[in-house]
PDB file of N, CA and C in Angstrom:
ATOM      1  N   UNK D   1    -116.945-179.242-113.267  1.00 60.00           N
ATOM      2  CA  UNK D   1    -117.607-179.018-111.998  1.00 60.00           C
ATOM      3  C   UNK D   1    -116.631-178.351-111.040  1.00 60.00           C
ATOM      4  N   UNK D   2    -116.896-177.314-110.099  1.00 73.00           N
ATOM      5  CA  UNK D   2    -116.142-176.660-109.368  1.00 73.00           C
ATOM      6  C   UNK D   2    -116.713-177.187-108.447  1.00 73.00           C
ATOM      7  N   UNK D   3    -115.037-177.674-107.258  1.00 88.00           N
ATOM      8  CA  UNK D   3    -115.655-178.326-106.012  1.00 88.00           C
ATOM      9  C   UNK D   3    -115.776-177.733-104.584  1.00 88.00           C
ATOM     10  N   UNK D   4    -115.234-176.770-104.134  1.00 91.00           N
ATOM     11  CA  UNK D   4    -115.528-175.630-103.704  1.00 91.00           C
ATOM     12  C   UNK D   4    -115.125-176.118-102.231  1.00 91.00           C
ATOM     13  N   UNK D   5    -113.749-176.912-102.543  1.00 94.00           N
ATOM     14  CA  UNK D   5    -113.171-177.309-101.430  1.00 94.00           C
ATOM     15  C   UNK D   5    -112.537-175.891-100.707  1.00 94.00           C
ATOM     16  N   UNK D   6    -112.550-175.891 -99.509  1.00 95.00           N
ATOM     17  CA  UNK D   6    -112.012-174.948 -98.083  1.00 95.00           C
ATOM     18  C   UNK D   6    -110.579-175.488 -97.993  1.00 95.00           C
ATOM     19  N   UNK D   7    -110.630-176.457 -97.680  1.00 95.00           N
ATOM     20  CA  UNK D   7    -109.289-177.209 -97.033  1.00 95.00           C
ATOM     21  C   UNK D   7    -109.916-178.639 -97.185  1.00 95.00           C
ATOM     22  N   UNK D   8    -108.304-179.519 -97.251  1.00 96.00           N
ATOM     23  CA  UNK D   8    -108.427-181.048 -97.326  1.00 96.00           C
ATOM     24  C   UNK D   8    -107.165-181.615 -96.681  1.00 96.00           C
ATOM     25  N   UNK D   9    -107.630-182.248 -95.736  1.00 97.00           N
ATOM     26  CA  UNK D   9    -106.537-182.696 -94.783  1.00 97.00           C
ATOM     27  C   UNK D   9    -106.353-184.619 -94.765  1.00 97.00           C
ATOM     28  N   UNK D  10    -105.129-185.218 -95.325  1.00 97.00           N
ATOM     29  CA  UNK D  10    -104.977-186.497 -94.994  1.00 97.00           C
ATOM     30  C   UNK D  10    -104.690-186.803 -93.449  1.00 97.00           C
ATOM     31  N   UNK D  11    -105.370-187.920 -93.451  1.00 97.00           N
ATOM     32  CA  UNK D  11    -104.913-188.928 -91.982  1.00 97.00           C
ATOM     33  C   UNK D  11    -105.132-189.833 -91.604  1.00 97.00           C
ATOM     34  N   UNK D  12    -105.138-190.688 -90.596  1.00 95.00           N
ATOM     35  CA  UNK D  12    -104.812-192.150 -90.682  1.00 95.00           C
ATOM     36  C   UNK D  12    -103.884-193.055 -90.861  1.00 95.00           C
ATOM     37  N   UNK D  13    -103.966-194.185 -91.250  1.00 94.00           N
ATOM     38  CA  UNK D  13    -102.702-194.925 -91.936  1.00 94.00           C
ATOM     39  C   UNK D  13    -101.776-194.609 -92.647  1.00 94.00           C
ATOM     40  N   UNK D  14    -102.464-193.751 -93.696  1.00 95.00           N
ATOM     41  CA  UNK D  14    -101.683-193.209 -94.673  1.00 95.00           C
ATOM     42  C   UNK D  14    -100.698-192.348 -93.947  1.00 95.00           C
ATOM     43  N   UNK D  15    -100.417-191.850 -93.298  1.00 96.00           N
ATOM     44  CA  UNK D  15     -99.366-190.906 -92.913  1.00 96.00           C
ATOM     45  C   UNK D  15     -98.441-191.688 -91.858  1.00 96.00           C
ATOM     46  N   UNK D  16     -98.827-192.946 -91.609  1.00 96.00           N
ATOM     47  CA  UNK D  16     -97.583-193.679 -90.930  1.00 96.00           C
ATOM     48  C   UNK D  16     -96.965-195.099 -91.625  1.00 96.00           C
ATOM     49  N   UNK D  17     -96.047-195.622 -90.472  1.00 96.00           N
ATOM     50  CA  UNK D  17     -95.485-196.734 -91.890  1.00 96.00           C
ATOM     51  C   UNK D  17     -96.167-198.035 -92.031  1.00 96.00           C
ATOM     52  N   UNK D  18     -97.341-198.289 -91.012  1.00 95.00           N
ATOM     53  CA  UNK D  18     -98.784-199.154 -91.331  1.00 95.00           C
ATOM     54  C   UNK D  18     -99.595-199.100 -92.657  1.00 95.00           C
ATOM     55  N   UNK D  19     -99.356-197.806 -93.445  1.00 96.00           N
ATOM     56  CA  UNK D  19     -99.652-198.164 -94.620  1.00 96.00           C
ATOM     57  C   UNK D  19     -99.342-199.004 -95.346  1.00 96.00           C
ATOM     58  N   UNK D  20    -100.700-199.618 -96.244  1.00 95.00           N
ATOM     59  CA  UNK D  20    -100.113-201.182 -96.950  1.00 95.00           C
ATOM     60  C   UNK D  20    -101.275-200.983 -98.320  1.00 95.00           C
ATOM     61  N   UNK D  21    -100.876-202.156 -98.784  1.00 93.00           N
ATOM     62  CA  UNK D  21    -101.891-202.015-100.007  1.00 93.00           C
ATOM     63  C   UNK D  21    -103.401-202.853 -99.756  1.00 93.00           C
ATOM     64  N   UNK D  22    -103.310-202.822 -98.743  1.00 94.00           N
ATOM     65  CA  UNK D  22    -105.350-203.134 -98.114  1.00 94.00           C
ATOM     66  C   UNK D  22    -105.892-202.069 -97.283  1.00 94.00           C
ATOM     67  N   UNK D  23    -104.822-200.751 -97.368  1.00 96.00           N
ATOM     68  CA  UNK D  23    -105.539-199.689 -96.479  1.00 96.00           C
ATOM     69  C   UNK D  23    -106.176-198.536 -97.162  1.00 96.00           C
ATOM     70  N   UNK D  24    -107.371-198.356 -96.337  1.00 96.00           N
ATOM     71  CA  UNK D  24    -107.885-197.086 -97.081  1.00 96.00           C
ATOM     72  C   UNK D  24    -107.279-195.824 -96.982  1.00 96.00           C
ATOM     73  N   UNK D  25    -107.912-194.706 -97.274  1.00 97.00           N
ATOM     74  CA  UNK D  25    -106.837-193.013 -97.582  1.00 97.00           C
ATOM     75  C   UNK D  25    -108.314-192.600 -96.442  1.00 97.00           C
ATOM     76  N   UNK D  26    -107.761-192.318 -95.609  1.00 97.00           N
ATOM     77  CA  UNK D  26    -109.058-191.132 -94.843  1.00 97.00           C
ATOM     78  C   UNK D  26    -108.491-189.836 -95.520  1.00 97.00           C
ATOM     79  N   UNK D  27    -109.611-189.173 -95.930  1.00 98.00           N
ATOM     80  CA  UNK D  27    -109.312-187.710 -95.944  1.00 98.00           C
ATOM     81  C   UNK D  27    -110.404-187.073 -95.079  1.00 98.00           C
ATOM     82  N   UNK D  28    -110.090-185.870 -94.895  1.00 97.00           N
ATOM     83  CA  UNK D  28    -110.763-184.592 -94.436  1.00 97.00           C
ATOM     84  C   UNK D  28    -111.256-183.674 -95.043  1.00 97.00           C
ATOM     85  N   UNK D  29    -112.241-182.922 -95.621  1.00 97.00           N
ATOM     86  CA  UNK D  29    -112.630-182.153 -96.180  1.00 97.00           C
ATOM     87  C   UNK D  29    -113.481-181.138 -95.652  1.00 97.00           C
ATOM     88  N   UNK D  30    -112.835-179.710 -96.320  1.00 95.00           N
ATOM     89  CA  UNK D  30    -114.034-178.764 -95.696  1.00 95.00           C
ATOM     90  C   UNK D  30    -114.799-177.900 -96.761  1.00 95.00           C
ATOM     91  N   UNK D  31    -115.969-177.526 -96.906  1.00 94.00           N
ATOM     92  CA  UNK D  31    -116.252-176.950 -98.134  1.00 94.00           C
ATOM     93  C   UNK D  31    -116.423-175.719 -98.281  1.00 94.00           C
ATOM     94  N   UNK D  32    -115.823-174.645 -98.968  1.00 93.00           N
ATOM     95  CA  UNK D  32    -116.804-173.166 -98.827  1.00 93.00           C
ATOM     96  C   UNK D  32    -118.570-173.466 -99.011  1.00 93.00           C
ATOM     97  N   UNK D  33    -119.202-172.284 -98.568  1.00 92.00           N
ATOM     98  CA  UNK D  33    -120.328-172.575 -98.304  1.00 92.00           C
ATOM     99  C   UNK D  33    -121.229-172.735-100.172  1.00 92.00           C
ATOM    100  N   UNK D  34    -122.272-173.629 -99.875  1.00 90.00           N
ATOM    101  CA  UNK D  34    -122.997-173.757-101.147  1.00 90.00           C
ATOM    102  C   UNK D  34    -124.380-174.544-100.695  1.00 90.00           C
ATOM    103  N   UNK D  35    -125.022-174.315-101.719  1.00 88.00           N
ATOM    104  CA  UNK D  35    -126.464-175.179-101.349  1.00 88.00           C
ATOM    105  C   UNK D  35    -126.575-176.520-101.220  1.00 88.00           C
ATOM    106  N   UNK D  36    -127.484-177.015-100.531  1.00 84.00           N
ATOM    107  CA  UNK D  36    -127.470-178.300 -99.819  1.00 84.00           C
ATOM    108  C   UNK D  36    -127.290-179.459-101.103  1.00 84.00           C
ATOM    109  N   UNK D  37    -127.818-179.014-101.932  1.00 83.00           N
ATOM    110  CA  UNK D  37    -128.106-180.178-103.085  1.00 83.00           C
ATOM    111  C   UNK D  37    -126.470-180.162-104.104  1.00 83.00           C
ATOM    112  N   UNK D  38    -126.064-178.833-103.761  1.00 90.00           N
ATOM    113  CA  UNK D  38    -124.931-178.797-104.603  1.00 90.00           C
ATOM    114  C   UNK D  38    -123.737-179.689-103.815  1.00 90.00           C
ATOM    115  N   UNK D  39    -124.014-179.120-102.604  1.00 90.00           N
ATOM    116  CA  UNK D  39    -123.428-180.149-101.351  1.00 90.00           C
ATOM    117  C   UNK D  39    -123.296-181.784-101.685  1.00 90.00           C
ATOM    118  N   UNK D  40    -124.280-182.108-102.050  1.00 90.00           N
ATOM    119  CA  UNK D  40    -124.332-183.443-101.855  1.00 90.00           C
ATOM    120  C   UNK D  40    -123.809-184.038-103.495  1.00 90.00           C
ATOM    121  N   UNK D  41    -124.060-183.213-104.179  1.00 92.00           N
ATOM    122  CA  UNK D  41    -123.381-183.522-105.613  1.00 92.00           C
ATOM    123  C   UNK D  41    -121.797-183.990-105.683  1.00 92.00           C
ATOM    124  N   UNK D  42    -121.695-182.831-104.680  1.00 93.00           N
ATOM    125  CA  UNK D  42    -119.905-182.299-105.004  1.00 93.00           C
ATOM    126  C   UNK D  42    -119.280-183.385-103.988  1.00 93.00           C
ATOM    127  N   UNK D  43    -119.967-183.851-103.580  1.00 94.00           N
ATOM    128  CA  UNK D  43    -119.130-184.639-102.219  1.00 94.00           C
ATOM    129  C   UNK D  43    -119.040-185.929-102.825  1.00 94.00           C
ATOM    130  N   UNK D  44    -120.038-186.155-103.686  1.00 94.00           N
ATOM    131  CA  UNK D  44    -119.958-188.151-103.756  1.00 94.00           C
ATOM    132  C   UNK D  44    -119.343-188.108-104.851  1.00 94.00           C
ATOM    133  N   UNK D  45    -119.329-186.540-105.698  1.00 95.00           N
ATOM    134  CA  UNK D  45    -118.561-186.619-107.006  1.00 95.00           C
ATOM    135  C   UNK D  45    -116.914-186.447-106.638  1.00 95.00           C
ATOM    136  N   UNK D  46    -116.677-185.734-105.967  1.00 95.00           N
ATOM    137  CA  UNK D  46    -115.281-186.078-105.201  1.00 95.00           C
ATOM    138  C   UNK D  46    -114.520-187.575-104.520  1.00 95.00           C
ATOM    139  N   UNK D  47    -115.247-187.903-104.038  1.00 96.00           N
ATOM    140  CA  UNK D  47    -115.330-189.360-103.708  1.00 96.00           C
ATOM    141  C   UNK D  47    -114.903-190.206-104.576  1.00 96.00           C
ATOM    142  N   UNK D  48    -116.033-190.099-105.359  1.00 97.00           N
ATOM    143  CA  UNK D  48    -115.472-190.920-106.769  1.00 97.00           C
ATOM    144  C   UNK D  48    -114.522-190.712-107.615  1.00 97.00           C
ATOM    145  N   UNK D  49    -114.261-189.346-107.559  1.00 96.00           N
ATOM    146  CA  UNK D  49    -112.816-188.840-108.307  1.00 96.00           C
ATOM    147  C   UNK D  49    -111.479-189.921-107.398  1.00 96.00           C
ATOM    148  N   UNK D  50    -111.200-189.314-105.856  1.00 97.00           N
ATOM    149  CA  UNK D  50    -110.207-190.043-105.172  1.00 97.00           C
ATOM    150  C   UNK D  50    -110.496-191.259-105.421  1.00 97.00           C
ATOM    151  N   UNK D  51    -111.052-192.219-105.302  1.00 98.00           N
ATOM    152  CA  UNK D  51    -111.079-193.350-105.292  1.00 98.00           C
ATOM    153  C   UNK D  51    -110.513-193.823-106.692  1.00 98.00           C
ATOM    154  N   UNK D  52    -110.699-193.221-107.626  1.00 98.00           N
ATOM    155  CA  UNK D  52    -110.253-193.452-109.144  1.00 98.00           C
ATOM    156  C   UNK D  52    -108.801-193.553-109.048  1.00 98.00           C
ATOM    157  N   UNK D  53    -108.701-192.138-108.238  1.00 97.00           N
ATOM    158  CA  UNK D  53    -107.179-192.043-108.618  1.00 97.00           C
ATOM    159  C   UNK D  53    -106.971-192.350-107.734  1.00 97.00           C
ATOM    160  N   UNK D  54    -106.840-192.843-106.604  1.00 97.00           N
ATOM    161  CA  UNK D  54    -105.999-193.528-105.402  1.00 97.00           C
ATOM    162  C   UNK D  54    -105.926-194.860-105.914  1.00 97.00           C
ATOM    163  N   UNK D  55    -107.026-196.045-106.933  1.00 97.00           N
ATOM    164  CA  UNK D  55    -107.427-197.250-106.677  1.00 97.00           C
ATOM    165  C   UNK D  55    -107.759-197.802-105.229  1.00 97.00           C
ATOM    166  N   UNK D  56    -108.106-196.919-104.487  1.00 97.00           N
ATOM    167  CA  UNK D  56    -108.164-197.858-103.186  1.00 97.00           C
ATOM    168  C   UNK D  56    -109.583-196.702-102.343  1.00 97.00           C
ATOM    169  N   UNK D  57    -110.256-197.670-101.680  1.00 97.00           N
ATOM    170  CA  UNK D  57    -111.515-197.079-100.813  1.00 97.00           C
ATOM    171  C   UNK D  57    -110.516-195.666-100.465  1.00 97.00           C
ATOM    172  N   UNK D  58    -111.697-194.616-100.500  1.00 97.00           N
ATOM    173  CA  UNK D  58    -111.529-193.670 -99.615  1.00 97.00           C
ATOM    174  C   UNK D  58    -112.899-193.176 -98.624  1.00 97.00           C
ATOM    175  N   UNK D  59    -111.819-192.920 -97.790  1.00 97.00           N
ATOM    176  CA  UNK D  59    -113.075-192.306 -96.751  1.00 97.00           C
ATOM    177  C   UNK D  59    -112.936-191.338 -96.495  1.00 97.00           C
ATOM    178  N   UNK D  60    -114.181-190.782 -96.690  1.00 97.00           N
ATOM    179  CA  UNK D  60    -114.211-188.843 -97.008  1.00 97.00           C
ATOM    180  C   UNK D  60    -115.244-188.463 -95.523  1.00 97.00           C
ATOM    181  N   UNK D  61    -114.122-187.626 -94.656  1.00 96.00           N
ATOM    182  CA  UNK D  61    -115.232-187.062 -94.077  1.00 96.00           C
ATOM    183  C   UNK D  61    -115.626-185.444 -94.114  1.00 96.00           C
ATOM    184  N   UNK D  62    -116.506-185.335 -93.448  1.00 95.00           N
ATOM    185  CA  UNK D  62    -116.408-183.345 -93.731  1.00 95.00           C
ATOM    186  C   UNK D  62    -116.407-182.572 -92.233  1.00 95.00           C
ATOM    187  N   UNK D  63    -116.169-181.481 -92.770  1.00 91.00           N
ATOM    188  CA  UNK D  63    -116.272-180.835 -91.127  1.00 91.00           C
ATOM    189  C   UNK D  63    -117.055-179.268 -92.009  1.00 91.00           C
ATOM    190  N   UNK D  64    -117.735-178.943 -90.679  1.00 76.00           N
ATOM    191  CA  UNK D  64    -118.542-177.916 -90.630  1.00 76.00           C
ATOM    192  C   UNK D  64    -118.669-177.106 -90.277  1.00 76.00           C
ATOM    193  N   UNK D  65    -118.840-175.541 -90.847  1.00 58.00           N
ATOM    194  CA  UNK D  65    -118.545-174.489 -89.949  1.00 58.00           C
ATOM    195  C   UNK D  65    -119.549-174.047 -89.340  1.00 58.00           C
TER     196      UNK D  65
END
């Protein structure tokens, strides 16, 4: 699956020394443009990718052009 990420920006906890092992990963995400349904595929399938590999909640948000 191609995810047709723009840019992905960390922030939050994770980038200071409050990080611990009960904190979640905020990320940022932006997408090149694609159809709404592909949209919604690629986003929760991303999601679930980080979360795999982080082991820990992530919270994915998006921004829009």
């Amino acid at each position: 699956m191609t995810h047709n990420v723009e840019s992905l920006f960390v922030f939050g906890s994770v980038c200071t020394d409050r990080f611990n092992d009960k904190s979640d990963i905020d990320l940022l995400i932006s997408f090149k443009p694609m159809d709404y349904g592909d949209y919604a595929d690629t986003y929760f399938d991303l999601a679930d990718k980080f979360e795999n590999l982080f082991q820990r909640h992530v919270d994915l948000g998006t921004v829009t052009n």
